[in-house]
PDB file of C-alpha atoms in Angstrom:
ATOM      1  CA  ILE A   1      -6.224 -28.379  36.972  1.00 52.00           C
ATOM      2  CA  PRO A   2      -9.297 -28.227  34.304  1.00 54.00           C
ATOM      3  CA  VAL A   3      -9.861 -24.746  35.656  1.00 57.00           C
ATOM      4  CA  LEU A   4      -6.642 -23.698  34.741  1.00 54.00           C
ATOM      5  CA  LEU A   5      -6.138 -25.054  31.288  1.00 54.00           C
ATOM      6  CA  PRO A   6      -8.561 -22.653  29.585  1.00 58.00           C
ATOM      7  CA  GLY A   7      -6.523 -19.637  31.103  1.00 56.00           C
ATOM      8  CA  LEU A   8      -3.264 -20.940  30.016  1.00 48.00           C
ATOM      9  CA  TRP A   9      -4.586 -21.854  26.694  1.00 47.00           C
ATOM     10  CA  ARG A  10      -5.785 -17.874  26.249  1.00 59.00           C
ATOM     11  CA  GLY A  11      -2.701 -16.362  28.090  1.00 60.00           C
ATOM     12  CA  VAL A  12       0.223 -18.531  26.965  1.00 51.00           C
ATOM     13  CA  VAL A  13      -0.527 -20.917  23.834  1.00 50.00           C
ATOM     14  CA  ARG A  14      -2.567 -19.091  21.638  1.00 59.00           C
ATOM     15  CA  PRO A  15      -0.150 -15.579  21.697  1.00 63.00           C
ATOM     16  CA  VAL A  16       2.785 -17.911  21.072  1.00 63.00           C
ATOM     17  CA  GLN A  17       0.791 -19.699  18.202  1.00 67.00           C
ATOM     18  CA  ALA A  18      -0.159 -16.105  16.835  1.00 66.00           C
ATOM     19  CA  SER A  19       3.287 -14.922  17.162  1.00 74.00           C
ATOM     20  CA  LYS A  20       4.608 -17.843  15.164  1.00 77.00           C
ATOM     21  CA  LEU A  21       1.968 -17.410  12.540  1.00 77.00           C
ATOM     22  CA  LEU A  22       2.441 -13.683  12.320  1.00 79.00           C
ATOM     23  CA  THR A  23       6.274 -14.171  11.967  1.00 82.00           C
ATOM     24  CA  SER A  24       5.690 -16.798   9.164  1.00 83.00           C
ATOM     25  CA  VAL A  25       3.226 -14.502   7.170  1.00 84.00           C
ATOM     26  CA  ASN A  26       5.696 -11.691   7.395  1.00 82.00           C
ATOM     27  CA  ALA A  27       8.428 -13.842   6.127  1.00 89.00           C
ATOM     28  CA  GLN A  28       6.070 -15.152   3.167  1.00 90.00           C
ATOM     29  CA  ARG A  29       5.436 -11.613   2.639  1.00 87.00           C
ATOM     30  CA  ALA A  30       9.132 -10.534   2.730  1.00 90.00           C
ATOM     31  CA  GLU A  31       9.954 -13.461   0.045  1.00 91.00           C
ATOM     32  CA  THR A  32       7.174 -12.254  -2.068  1.00 90.00           C
ATOM     33  CA  LEU A  33       8.416  -8.604  -2.105  1.00 91.00           C
ATOM     34  CA  SER A  34      11.960  -9.822  -2.841  1.00 90.00           C
ATOM     35  CA  SER A  35      11.018 -12.012  -5.683  1.00 93.00           C
ATOM     36  CA  THR A  36       8.653  -9.720  -7.266  1.00 93.00           C
ATOM     37  CA  SER A  37      10.089  -6.212  -7.057  1.00 94.00           C
ATOM     38  CA  ILE A  38      12.113  -4.172  -9.868  1.00 96.00           C
ATOM     39  CA  VAL A  39      12.912  -1.650  -7.233  1.00 96.00           C
ATOM     40  CA  ASN A  40      13.776  -1.919  -3.762  1.00 97.00           C
ATOM     41  CA  ILE A  41      14.306   0.097  -0.869  1.00 97.00           C
ATOM     42  CA  GLY A  42      17.326   2.202  -1.155  1.00 97.00           C
ATOM     43  CA  ASP A  43      16.763   2.275  -4.972  1.00 97.00           C
ATOM     44  CA  ALA A  44      15.431   5.723  -6.959  1.00 95.00           C
ATOM     45  CA  PRO A  45      11.982   4.932  -8.278  1.00 96.00           C
ATOM     46  CA  PRO A  46      11.666   5.143 -12.094  1.00 95.00           C
ATOM     47  CA  VAL A  47      10.948   8.775 -13.398  1.00 95.00           C
ATOM     48  CA  LEU A  48       6.990   9.037 -13.980  1.00 93.00           C
ATOM     49  CA  HIS A  49       4.763  11.603 -14.421  1.00 94.00           C
ATOM     50  CA  VAL A  50       1.129   9.964 -13.653  1.00 94.00           C
ATOM     51  CA  LEU A  51      -2.167  11.460 -14.584  1.00 96.00           C
ATOM     52  CA  THR A  52      -4.928  11.268 -11.968  1.00 97.00           C
ATOM     53  CA  ILE A  53      -8.455  10.539 -12.923  1.00 97.00           C
ATOM     54  CA  ASP A  54      -9.170  14.187 -12.192  1.00 96.00           C
ATOM     55  CA  GLY A  55      -6.389  15.124 -14.683  1.00 96.00           C
ATOM     56  CA  GLN A  56      -3.944  16.305 -12.306  1.00 95.00           C
ATOM     57  CA  THR A  57      -0.199  15.387 -12.822  1.00 95.00           C
ATOM     58  CA  ILE A  58       1.710  13.914 -10.133  1.00 93.00           C
ATOM     59  CA  SER A  59       5.625  13.630 -10.692  1.00 92.00           C
ATOM     60  CA  ILE A  60       7.605  10.408  -9.316  1.00 91.00           C
ATOM     61  CA  PRO A  61       9.981  11.255  -7.580  1.00 85.00           C
ATOM     62  CA  SER A  62       8.955  14.689  -6.835  1.00 84.00           C
ATOM     63  CA  ASP A  63      11.914  16.702  -5.718  1.00 85.00           C
ATOM     64  CA  GLY A  64      12.298  17.552  -2.214  1.00 92.00           C
ATOM     65  CA  ASP A  65       8.958  15.892  -1.175  1.00 94.00           C
ATOM     66  CA  VAL A  66       7.722  12.680   0.448  1.00 96.00           C
ATOM     67  CA  VAL A  67       5.683  10.509  -2.114  1.00 96.00           C
ATOM     68  CA  LEU A  68       3.348   7.600  -0.815  1.00 97.00           C
ATOM     69  CA  ILE A  69       2.635   5.406  -4.051  1.00 97.00           C
ATOM     70  CA  ASN A  70      -0.060   2.603  -3.669  1.00 98.00           C
ATOM     71  CA  PHE A  71      -0.896  -0.223  -6.289  1.00 98.00           C
ATOM     72  CA  PHE A  72      -4.178  -1.623  -5.720  1.00 98.00           C
ATOM     73  CA  ALA A  73      -7.068  -3.011  -7.618  1.00 98.00           C
ATOM     74  CA  THR A  74     -10.975  -2.424  -7.229  1.00 98.00           C
ATOM     75  CA  TRP A  75     -11.546  -6.427  -6.943  1.00 97.00           C
ATOM     76  CA  CYS A  76      -8.636  -7.028  -4.500  1.00 97.00           C
ATOM     77  CA  GLY A  77      -9.592  -7.810  -0.962  1.00 95.00           C
ATOM     78  CA  PRO A  78      -6.555  -6.918   1.065  1.00 95.00           C
ATOM     79  CA  CYS A  79      -6.539  -3.639  -1.253  1.00 97.00           C
ATOM     80  CA  LEU A  80     -10.286  -2.972   0.097  1.00 97.00           C
ATOM     81  CA  VAL A  81      -8.971  -3.343   3.454  1.00 95.00           C
ATOM     82  CA  GLU A  82      -6.007  -1.021   3.148  1.00 96.00           C
ATOM     83  CA  LEU A  83      -7.432   1.694   1.117  1.00 97.00           C
ATOM     84  CA  PRO A  84      -9.090   3.317   4.249  1.00 97.00           C
ATOM     85  CA  PHE A  85      -5.797   3.602   5.783  1.00 96.00           C
ATOM     86  CA  ILE A  86      -4.572   5.530   2.893  1.00 97.00           C
ATOM     87  CA  GLU A  87      -7.151   7.729   3.035  1.00 97.00           C
ATOM     88  CA  ARG A  88      -6.546   8.512   6.520  1.00 96.00           C
ATOM     89  CA  ILE A  89      -2.961   8.979   5.885  1.00 96.00           C
ATOM     90  CA  TRP A  90      -3.941  11.428   2.893  1.00 97.00           C
ATOM     91  CA  LEU A  91      -6.402  13.189   4.815  1.00 97.00           C
ATOM     92  CA  GLU A  92      -3.672  13.695   7.675  1.00 96.00           C
ATOM     93  CA  ASN A  93      -1.243  15.125   5.142  1.00 96.00           C
ATOM     94  CA  LYS A  94      -2.843  16.706   2.349  1.00 96.00           C
ATOM     95  CA  GLN A  95      -2.178  20.145   3.422  1.00 97.00           C
ATOM     96  CA  ASN A  96       1.416  19.614   3.658  1.00 96.00           C
ATOM     97  CA  ALA A  97       2.825  20.841   0.541  1.00 95.00           C
ATOM     98  CA  LYS A  98       5.821  18.420   0.722  1.00 96.00           C
ATOM     99  CA  PHE A  99       3.530  15.253   0.807  1.00 96.00           C
ATOM    100  CA  LYS A 100       2.213  13.670  -2.398  1.00 96.00           C
ATOM    101  CA  LEU A 101       0.298  10.599  -3.009  1.00 96.00           C
ATOM    102  CA  ALA A 102      -0.500   8.484  -5.920  1.00 97.00           C
ATOM    103  CA  ALA A 103      -2.796   5.557  -5.586  1.00 98.00           C
ATOM    104  CA  ILE A 104      -2.452   3.375  -8.917  1.00 98.00           C
ATOM    105  CA  GLY A 105      -5.246   1.327 -10.358  1.00 98.00           C
ATOM    106  CA  ARG A 106      -3.310  -1.698 -11.868  1.00 97.00           C
ATOM    107  CA  GLU A 107      -5.170  -2.812 -14.540  1.00 97.00           C
ATOM    108  CA  GLU A 108      -8.307  -0.467 -14.271  1.00 97.00           C
ATOM    109  CA  SER A 109      -9.786   2.057 -16.105  1.00 97.00           C
ATOM    110  CA  VAL A 110     -10.557   5.644 -15.635  1.00 97.00           C
ATOM    111  CA  GLU A 111     -14.406   5.043 -15.656  1.00 97.00           C
ATOM    112  CA  THR A 112     -13.804   2.087 -13.444  1.00 98.00           C
ATOM    113  CA  LEU A 113     -11.871   4.032 -10.962  1.00 98.00           C
ATOM    114  CA  LEU A 114     -14.135   7.042 -10.901  1.00 98.00           C
ATOM    115  CA  GLN A 115     -17.145   4.830  -9.973  1.00 98.00           C
ATOM    116  CA  PHE A 116     -15.008   3.022  -7.113  1.00 98.00           C
ATOM    117  CA  ARG A 117     -13.866   6.295  -5.779  1.00 98.00           C
ATOM    118  CA  ASP A 118     -17.435   7.969  -5.392  1.00 97.00           C
ATOM    119  CA  LYS A 119     -18.675   4.259  -4.156  1.00 97.00           C
ATOM    120  CA  HIS A 120     -15.984   4.183  -1.366  1.00 97.00           C
ATOM    121  CA  GLY A 121     -15.831   7.789  -0.677  1.00 97.00           C
ATOM    122  CA  LEU A 122     -12.179   8.098  -1.440  1.00 98.00           C
ATOM    123  CA  THR A 123     -10.631  11.471  -1.787  1.00 98.00           C
ATOM    124  CA  PHE A 124      -7.018  10.803  -2.362  1.00 98.00           C
ATOM    125  CA  PRO A 125      -5.542  11.413  -5.846  1.00 98.00           C
ATOM    126  CA  ILE A 126      -5.983   8.065  -7.935  1.00 98.00           C
ATOM    127  CA  CYS A 127      -4.517   7.093 -11.233  1.00 98.00           C
ATOM    128  CA  ALA A 128      -5.411   4.598 -13.660  1.00 98.00           C
ATOM    129  CA  ASP A 129      -2.835   1.935 -15.054  1.00 98.00           C
ATOM    130  CA  SER A 130      -5.276   0.127 -17.707  1.00 97.00           C
ATOM    131  CA  ASP A 131      -2.295  -1.709 -19.130  1.00 97.00           C
ATOM    132  CA  SER A 132       0.115  -2.025 -16.141  1.00 96.00           C
ATOM    133  CA  THR A 133       2.829   0.130 -17.950  1.00 96.00           C
ATOM    134  CA  ILE A 134       3.135   1.887 -14.713  1.00 97.00           C
ATOM    135  CA  PHE A 135       3.113  -1.143 -12.229  1.00 97.00           C
ATOM    136  CA  SER A 136       5.649  -2.880 -14.639  1.00 97.00           C
ATOM    137  CA  ARG A 137       8.517  -0.456 -13.929  1.00 97.00           C
ATOM    138  CA  PHE A 138       8.044  -1.075 -10.084  1.00 97.00           C
ATOM    139  CA  ALA A 139       7.184  -5.003 -10.130  1.00 97.00           C
ATOM    140  CA  LYS A 140       6.508  -8.082 -11.683  1.00 96.00           C
ATOM    141  CA  GLU A 141       3.052  -8.932  -9.793  1.00 94.00           C
ATOM    142  CA  ALA A 142       1.475  -8.866  -6.167  1.00 94.00           C
ATOM    143  CA  ILE A 143      -0.784  -6.289  -4.801  1.00 96.00           C
ATOM    144  CA  PRO A 144      -1.207  -4.344  -2.682  1.00 96.00           C
ATOM    145  CA  ARG A 145       2.123  -2.699  -3.054  1.00 97.00           C
ATOM    146  CA  THR A 146       2.791   0.508  -1.059  1.00 97.00           C
ATOM    147  CA  LEU A 147       6.208   2.679  -1.635  1.00 97.00           C
ATOM    148  CA  ILE A 148       7.323   5.584   0.356  1.00 96.00           C
ATOM    149  CA  VAL A 149      10.026   7.917  -1.643  1.00 96.00           C
ATOM    150  CA  ALA A 150      11.644  10.295   0.792  1.00 96.00           C
ATOM    151  CA  PRO A 151      12.643  13.923   0.020  1.00 95.00           C
ATOM    152  CA  ASP A 152      16.252  12.820  -1.444  1.00 95.00           C
ATOM    153  CA  GLY A 153      14.243  10.725  -4.014  1.00 94.00           C
ATOM    154  CA  ARG A 154      15.110   6.990  -2.557  1.00 96.00           C
ATOM    155  CA  ILE A 155      12.826   4.512  -1.628  1.00 97.00           C
ATOM    156  CA  VAL A 156      12.373   4.448   2.012  1.00 96.00           C
ATOM    157  CA  TYR A 157       9.346   2.060   2.642  1.00 96.00           C
ATOM    158  CA  SER A 158       8.217  -0.906   0.344  1.00 96.00           C
ATOM    159  CA  LYS A 159       5.681  -3.675   1.287  1.00 95.00           C
ATOM    160  CA  VAL A 160       3.311  -6.069  -0.468  1.00 95.00           C
ATOM    161  CA  GLY A 161       0.541  -7.061   0.902  1.00 93.00           C
ATOM    162  CA  PHE A 162      -1.662  -5.374   3.696  1.00 92.00           C
ATOM    163  CA  MET A 163      -1.838  -6.008   7.606  1.00 88.00           C
ATOM    164  CA  ASP A 164      -3.024  -4.055  10.284  1.00 87.00           C
ATOM    165  CA  GLU A 165       0.409  -4.124  11.803  1.00 88.00           C
ATOM    166  CA  ASP A 166       1.934  -2.145   8.736  1.00 88.00           C
ATOM    167  CA  VAL A 167      -0.015   1.130   9.577  1.00 89.00           C
ATOM    168  CA  PRO A 168       2.248   2.498  12.641  1.00 90.00           C
ATOM    169  CA  GLU A 169       5.253   2.126  10.155  1.00 89.00           C
ATOM    170  CA  LEU A 170       3.806   3.483   7.289  1.00 86.00           C
ATOM    171  CA  THR A 171       2.056   6.225   8.818  1.00 87.00           C
ATOM    172  CA  ALA A 172       5.475   7.157  10.417  1.00 85.00           C
TER     173      ALA A 172
END
């Protein structure tokens, strides 16, 4: 039996515990999303014209386009983990004329975001939201927050926080 217990622990008990923990974390994320969101899946996002730190304008929603919106902050640990995945999605889709991306730095200045972009080698469009005016039209609190607006102008994806398990759904 002592020989079998470690294998049983690794093969059965630990995966069950991990599954329960993941279920609990996802339930907490869903509750946070529900209690902090101003717009939800199925809603139209607020109509916005945001200016990137490079002076380009991005319209939300963008008629007939898919728009990925990501709210982040330079000091946010989960944001720093998520942003390389956002970069990968950008690189895979930036040539698609029907795809737009707006990463919005909540309570961040243009200067800070320029330095942050250069330090982390990011190439996707970044917008400053120094006074949280843009963010406050989507949510009360909690970042990172990622939304996708479908070509029909409705939100089809909305998550708060970030876990590696989000990547396949976000990419799809």
